Tab-separated table of C-alpha atoms in Angstrom:
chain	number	residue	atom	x	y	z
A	1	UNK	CA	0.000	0.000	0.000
A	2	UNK	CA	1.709	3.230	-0.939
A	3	UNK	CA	2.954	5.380	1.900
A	4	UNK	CA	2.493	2.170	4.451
A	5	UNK	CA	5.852	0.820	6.268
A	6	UNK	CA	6.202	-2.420	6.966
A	7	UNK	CA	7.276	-2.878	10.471
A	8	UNK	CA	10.310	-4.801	11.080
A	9	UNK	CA	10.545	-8.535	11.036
A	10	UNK	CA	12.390	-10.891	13.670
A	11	UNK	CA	12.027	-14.265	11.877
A	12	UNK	CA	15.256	-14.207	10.379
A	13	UNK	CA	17.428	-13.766	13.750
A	14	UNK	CA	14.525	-16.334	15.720
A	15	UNK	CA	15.516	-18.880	13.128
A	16	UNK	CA	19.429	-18.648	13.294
A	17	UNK	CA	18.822	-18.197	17.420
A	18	UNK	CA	17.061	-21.830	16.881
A	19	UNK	CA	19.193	-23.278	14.445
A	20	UNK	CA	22.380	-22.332	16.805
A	21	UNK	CA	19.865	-23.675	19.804
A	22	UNK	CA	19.723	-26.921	17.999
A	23	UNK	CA	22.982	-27.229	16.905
A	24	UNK	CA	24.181	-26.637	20.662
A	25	UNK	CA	22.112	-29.398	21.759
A	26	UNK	CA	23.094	-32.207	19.290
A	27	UNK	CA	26.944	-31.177	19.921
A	28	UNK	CA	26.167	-31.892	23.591
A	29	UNK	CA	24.209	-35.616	22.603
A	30	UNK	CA	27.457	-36.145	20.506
A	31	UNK	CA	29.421	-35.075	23.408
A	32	UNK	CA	27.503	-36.786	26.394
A	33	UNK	CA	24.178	-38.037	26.112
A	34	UNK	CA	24.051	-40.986	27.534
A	35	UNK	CA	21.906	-44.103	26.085
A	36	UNK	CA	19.874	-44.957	29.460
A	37	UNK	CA	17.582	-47.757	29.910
A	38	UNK	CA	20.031	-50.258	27.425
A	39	UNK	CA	21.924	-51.727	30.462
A	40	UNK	CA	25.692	-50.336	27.858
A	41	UNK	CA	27.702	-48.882	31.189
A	42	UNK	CA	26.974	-49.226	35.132
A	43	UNK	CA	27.319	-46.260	36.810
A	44	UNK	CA	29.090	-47.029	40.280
A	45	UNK	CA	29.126	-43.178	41.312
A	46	UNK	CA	27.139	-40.497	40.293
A	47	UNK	CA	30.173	-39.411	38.761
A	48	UNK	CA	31.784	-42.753	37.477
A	49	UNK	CA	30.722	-45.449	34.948
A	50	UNK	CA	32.164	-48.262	33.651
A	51	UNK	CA	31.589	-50.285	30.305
A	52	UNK	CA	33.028	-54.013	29.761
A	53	UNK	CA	34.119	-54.322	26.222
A	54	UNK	CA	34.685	-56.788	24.066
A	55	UNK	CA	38.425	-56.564	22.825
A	56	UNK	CA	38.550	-55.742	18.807
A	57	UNK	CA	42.439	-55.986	18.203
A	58	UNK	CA	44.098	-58.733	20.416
A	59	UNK	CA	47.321	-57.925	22.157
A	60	UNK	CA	50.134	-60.175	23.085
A	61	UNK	CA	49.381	-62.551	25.638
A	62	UNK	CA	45.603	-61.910	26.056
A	63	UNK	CA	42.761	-64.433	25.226
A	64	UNK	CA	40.180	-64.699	22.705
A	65	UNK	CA	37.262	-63.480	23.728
A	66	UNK	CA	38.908	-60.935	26.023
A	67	UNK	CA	37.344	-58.382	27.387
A	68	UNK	CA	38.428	-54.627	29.025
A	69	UNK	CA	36.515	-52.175	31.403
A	70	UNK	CA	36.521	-48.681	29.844
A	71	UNK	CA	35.639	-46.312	32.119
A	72	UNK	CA	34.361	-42.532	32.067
A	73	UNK	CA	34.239	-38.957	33.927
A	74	UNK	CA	31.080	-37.206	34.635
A	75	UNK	CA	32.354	-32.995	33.654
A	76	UNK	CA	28.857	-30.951	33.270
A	77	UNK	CA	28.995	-28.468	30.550
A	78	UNK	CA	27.010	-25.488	29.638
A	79	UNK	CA	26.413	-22.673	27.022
A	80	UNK	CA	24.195	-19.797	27.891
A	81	UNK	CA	21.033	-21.705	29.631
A	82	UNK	CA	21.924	-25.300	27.706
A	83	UNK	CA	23.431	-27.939	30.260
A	84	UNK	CA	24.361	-31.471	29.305
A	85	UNK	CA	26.393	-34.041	31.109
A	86	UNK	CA	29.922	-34.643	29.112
A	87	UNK	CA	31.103	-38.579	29.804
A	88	UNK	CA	35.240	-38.151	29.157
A	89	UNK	CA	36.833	-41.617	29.039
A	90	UNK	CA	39.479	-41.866	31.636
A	91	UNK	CA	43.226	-42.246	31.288
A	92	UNK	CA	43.595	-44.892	33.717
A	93	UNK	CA	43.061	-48.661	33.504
A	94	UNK	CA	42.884	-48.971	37.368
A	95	UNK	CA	39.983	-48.045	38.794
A	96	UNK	CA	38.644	-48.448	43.072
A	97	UNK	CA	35.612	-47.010	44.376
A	98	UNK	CA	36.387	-45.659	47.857
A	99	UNK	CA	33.031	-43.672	48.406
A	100	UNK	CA	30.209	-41.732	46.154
A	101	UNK	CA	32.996	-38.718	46.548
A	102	UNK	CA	36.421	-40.380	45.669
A	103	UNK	CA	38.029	-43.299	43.844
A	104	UNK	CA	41.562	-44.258	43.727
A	105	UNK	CA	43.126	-44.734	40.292
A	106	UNK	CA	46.092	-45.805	38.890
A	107	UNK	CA	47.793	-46.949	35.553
A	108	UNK	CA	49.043	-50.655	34.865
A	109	UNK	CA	52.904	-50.761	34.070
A	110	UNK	CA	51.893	-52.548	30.781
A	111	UNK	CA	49.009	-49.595	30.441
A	112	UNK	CA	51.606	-46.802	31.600
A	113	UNK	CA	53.876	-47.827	28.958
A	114	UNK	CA	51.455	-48.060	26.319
A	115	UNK	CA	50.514	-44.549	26.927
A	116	UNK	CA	54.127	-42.933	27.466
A	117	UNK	CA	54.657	-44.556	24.109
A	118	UNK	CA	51.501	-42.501	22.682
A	119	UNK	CA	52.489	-39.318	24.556
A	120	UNK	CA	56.375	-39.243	24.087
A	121	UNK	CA	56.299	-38.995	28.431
A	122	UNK	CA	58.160	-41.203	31.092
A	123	UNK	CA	55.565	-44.066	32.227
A	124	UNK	CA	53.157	-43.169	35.056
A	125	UNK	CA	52.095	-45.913	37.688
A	126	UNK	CA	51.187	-43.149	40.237
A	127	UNK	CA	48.436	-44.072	42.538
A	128	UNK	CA	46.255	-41.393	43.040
A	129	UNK	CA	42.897	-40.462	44.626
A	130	UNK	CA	40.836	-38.036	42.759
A	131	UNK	CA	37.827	-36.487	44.053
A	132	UNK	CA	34.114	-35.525	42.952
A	133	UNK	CA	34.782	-34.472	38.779
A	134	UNK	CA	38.220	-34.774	39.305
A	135	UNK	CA	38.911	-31.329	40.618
A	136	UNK	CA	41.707	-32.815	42.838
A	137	UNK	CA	44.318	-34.983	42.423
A	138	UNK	CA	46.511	-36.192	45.110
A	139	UNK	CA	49.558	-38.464	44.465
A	140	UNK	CA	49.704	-41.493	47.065
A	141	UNK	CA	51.864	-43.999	45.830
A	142	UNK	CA	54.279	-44.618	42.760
A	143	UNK	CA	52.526	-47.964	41.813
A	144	UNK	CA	49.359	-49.562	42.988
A	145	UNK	CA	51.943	-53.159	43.270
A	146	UNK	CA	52.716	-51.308	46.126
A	147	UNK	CA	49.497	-50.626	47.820
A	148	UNK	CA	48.097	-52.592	50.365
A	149	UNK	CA	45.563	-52.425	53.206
A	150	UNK	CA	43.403	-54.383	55.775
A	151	UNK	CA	40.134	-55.480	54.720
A	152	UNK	CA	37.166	-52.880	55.414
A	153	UNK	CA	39.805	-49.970	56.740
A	154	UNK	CA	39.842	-46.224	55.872
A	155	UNK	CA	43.322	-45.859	54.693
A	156	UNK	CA	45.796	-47.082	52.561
A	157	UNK	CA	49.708	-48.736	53.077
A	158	UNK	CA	52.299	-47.245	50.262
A	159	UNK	CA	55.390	-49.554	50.807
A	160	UNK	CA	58.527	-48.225	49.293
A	161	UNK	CA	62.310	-49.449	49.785
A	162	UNK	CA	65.297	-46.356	49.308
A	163	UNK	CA	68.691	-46.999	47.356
A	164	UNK	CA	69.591	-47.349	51.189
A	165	UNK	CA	67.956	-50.344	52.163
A	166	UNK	CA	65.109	-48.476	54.418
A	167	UNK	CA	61.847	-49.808	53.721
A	168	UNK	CA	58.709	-47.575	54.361
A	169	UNK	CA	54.849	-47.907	55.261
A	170	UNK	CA	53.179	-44.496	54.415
A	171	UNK	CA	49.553	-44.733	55.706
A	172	UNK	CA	47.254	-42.018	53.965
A	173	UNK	CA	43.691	-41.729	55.109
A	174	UNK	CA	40.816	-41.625	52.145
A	175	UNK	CA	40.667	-37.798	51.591
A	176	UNK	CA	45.014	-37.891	50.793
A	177	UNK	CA	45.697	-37.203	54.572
A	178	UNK	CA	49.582	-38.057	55.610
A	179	UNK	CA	48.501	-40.420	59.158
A	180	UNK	CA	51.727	-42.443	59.803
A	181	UNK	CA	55.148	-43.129	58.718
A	182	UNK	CA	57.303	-46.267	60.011
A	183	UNK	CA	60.357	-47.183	58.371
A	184	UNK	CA	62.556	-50.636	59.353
A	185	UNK	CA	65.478	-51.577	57.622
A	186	UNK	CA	64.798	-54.248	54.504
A	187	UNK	CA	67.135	-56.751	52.991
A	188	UNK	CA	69.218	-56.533	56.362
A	189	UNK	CA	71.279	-59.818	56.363
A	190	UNK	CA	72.708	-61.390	53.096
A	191	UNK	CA	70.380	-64.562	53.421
A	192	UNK	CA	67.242	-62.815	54.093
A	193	UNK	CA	65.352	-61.338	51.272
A	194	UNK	CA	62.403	-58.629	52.102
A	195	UNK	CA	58.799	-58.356	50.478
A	196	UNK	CA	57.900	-55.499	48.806
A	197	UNK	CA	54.307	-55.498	50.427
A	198	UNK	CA	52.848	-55.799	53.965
A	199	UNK	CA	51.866	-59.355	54.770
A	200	UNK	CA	49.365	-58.997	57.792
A	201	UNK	CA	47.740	-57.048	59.609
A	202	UNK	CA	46.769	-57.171	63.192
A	203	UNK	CA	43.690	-56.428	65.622
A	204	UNK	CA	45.034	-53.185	66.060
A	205	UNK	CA	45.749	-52.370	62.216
A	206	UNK	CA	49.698	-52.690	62.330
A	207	UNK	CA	51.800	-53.619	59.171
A	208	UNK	CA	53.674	-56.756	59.211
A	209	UNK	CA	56.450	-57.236	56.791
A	210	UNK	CA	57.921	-60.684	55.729
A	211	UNK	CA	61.815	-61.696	55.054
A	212	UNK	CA	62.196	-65.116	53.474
A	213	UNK	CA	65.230	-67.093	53.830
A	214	UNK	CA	67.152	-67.595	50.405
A	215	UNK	CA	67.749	-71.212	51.052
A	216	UNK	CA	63.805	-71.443	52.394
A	217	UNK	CA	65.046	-72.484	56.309
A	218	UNK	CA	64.360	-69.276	58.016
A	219	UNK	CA	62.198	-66.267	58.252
A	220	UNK	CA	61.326	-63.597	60.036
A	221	UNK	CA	58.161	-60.833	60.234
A	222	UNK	CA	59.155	-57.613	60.916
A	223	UNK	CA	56.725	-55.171	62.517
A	224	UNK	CA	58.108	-51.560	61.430
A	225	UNK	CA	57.780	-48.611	64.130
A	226	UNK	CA	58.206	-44.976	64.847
A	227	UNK	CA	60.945	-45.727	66.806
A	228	UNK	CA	62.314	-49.088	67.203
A	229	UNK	CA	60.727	-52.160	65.001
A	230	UNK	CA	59.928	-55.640	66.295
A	231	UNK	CA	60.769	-58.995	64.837
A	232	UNK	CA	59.953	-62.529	64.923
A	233	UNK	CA	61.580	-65.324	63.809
A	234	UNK	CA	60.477	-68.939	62.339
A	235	UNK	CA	63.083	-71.686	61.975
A	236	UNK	CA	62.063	-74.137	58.461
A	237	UNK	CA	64.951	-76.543	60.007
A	238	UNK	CA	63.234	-79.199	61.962
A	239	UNK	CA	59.299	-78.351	61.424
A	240	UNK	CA	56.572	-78.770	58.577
A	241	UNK	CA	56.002	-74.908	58.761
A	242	UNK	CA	56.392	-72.662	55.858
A	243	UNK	CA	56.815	-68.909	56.072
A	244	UNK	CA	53.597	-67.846	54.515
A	245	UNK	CA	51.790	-69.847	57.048
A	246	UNK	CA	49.789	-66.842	58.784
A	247	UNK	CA	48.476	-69.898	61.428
A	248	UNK	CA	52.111	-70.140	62.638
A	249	UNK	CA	53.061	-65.954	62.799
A	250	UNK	CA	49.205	-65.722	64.596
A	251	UNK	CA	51.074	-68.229	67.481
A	252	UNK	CA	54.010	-66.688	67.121
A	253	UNK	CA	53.534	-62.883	67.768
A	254	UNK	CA	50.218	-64.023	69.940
A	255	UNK	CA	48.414	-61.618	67.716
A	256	UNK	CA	45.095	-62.024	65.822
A	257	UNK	CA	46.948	-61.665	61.931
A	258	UNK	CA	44.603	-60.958	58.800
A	259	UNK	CA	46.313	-61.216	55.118
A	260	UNK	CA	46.885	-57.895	53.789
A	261	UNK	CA	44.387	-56.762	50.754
A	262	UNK	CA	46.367	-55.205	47.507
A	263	UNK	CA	45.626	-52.869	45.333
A	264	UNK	CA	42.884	-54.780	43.094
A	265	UNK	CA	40.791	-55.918	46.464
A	266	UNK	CA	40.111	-52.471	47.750
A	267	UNK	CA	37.027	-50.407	47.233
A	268	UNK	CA	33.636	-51.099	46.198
A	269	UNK	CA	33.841	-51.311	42.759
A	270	UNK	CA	34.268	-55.446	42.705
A	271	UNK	CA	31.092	-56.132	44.650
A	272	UNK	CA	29.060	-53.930	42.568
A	273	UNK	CA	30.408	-55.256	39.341
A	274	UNK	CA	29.458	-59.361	40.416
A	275	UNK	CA	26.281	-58.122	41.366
A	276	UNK	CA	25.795	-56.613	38.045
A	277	UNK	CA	27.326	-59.716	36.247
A	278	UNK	CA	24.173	-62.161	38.606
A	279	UNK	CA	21.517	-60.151	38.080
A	280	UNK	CA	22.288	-59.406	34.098
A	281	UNK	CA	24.915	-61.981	32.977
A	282	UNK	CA	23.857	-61.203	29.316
A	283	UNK	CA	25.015	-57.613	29.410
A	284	UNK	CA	26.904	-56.115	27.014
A	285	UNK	CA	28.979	-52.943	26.369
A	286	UNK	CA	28.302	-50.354	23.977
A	287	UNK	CA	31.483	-49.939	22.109
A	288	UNK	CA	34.552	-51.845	21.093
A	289	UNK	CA	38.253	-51.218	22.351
A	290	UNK	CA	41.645	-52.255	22.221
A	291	UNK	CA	42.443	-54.746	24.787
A	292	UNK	CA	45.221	-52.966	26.313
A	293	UNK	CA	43.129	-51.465	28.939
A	294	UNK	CA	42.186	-54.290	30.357
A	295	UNK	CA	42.481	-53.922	34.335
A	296	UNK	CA	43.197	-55.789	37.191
A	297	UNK	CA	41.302	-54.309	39.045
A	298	UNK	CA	37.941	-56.059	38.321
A	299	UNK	CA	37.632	-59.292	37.535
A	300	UNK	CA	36.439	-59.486	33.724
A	301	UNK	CA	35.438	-62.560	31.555
């Protein structure tokens, strides 16, 4: 109509604004939706998940018909007013639930060197304990062969020996706290040879370490102290004992002994998974990996 003015339209801008809306929201789905309901991944935290995959490429020394545990990060995301959840796979094939808030993990030395390979970087077997989304990290051992603990207990044992013969028990709580240090001194006399882990534990949660004779006809179990440690010994000569025989040390030391846990039988993670595995022993993963992150962790058909 001549001399009318058409007022200004908005459809153009709405339409882009939507588009970009849209677009937004399938980059999250790509990035972290999560397929719910098909029984793909157990989520043992609100944080953590795992998947069991069926291994694609074999690698040296595994089975067919091998299987790995893949597991992944809960990091929310957002842009403007859009929020999904992001699952990142994790860099670590070693994996314990210690509560809903933190998990210890921890690379295989076959894993580590896999991925120094990848990243041009010295291998990592740090243990560490990370927190809710990861936003802490807190080295507590250099290798989880060298964790150990007693069964249903708060803490963790890092054993480590020095170039100087001193053998250590660091005790950290669950949260990374420093509790104890004891020290004792390892491979002492020629003929006695000292484990790298704690053996036993008592009633009253004290480490027990164990020297084996070379020639198998003597042994002794060292408790390490602050101070001064104590030690017991076992003579192989002219009895059916053996060294390992925690019966024997329990008579010995007049102490109620428990085998130490390692690494692999801490958390909550291994429960969770067998009851997953006798309520549902036809699940199956999602996706298909390389079998060299394959834990130890878990146990895994």
């Amino acid at each position: 109509m001549p001399g009318h003015i058409q007022p200004p339209t908005y459809h153009q801008p709405v339409r882009l604004w939507a588009a970009a809306t849209l677009l937004l929201l399938a980059a999250g789905c790509l990035l972290g939706c999560d397929n719910k309901g098909e029984g793909k991944a157990l989520q043992l935290t609100d944080w953590l998940k795992v998947s069991k995959i069926a291994a694609e490429v074999q690698q040296p020394g595994s089975a067919p018909g091998d299987q790995s545990l893949q597991y992944a990060i809960r990091k929310p995301q957002r842009f403007w007013f859009i929020a999904y959840d992001n699952w990142l796979d994790m860099n670590y094939d070693l994996v314990n639930v210690i509560d809903d808030k933190n998990i210890l993990i921890a690379r295989s030395s076959k894993y580590a060197k896999i991925q120094a390979a990848k990243d041009g970087k010295a291998a990592d077997t740090q243990v560490r304990l990370m927190s809710t989304y990861g936003e802490v990290e807190t080295s507590l051992c250099p290798s989880s062969d060298l964790i150990n603990a007693p069964a249903n207990s708060d803490f963790i044992d890092c054993v480590e020996i020095s170039k100087l013969n001193k053998l250590t028990v660091k005790r950290t709580d669950i949260h990374g706290k420093l509790l104890q240090t004891v020290s004792m001194v390892a491979n002492e006399w020629d003929d006695l040879s000292t484990q790298k882990n704690v053996t036993y534990y008592d009633e009253q949660q004290q480490a027990y370490i164990l020297e084996i004779g070379k020639d198998n006809t003597y042994c002794r179990l060292i408790m390490p102290g602050k101070e001064k440690s104590q030690s017991f010994a076992l003579n192989l000569m002219n009895t059916q004992n053996k060294c390992d025989d925690m019966a024997t040390w329990a008579a010995i030391t007049r102490k109620k002994l428990s085998k130490a846990q390692s690494f692999g039988e801490l958390g909550k993670n291994v429960a969770i998974w067998k009851k997953l595995e006798a309520s549902n022993p036809g699940w199956m993963p999602v996706k298909v990996i390389a079998a060299d992150k394959k834990p130890q962790a878990l146990p895994a058909k």
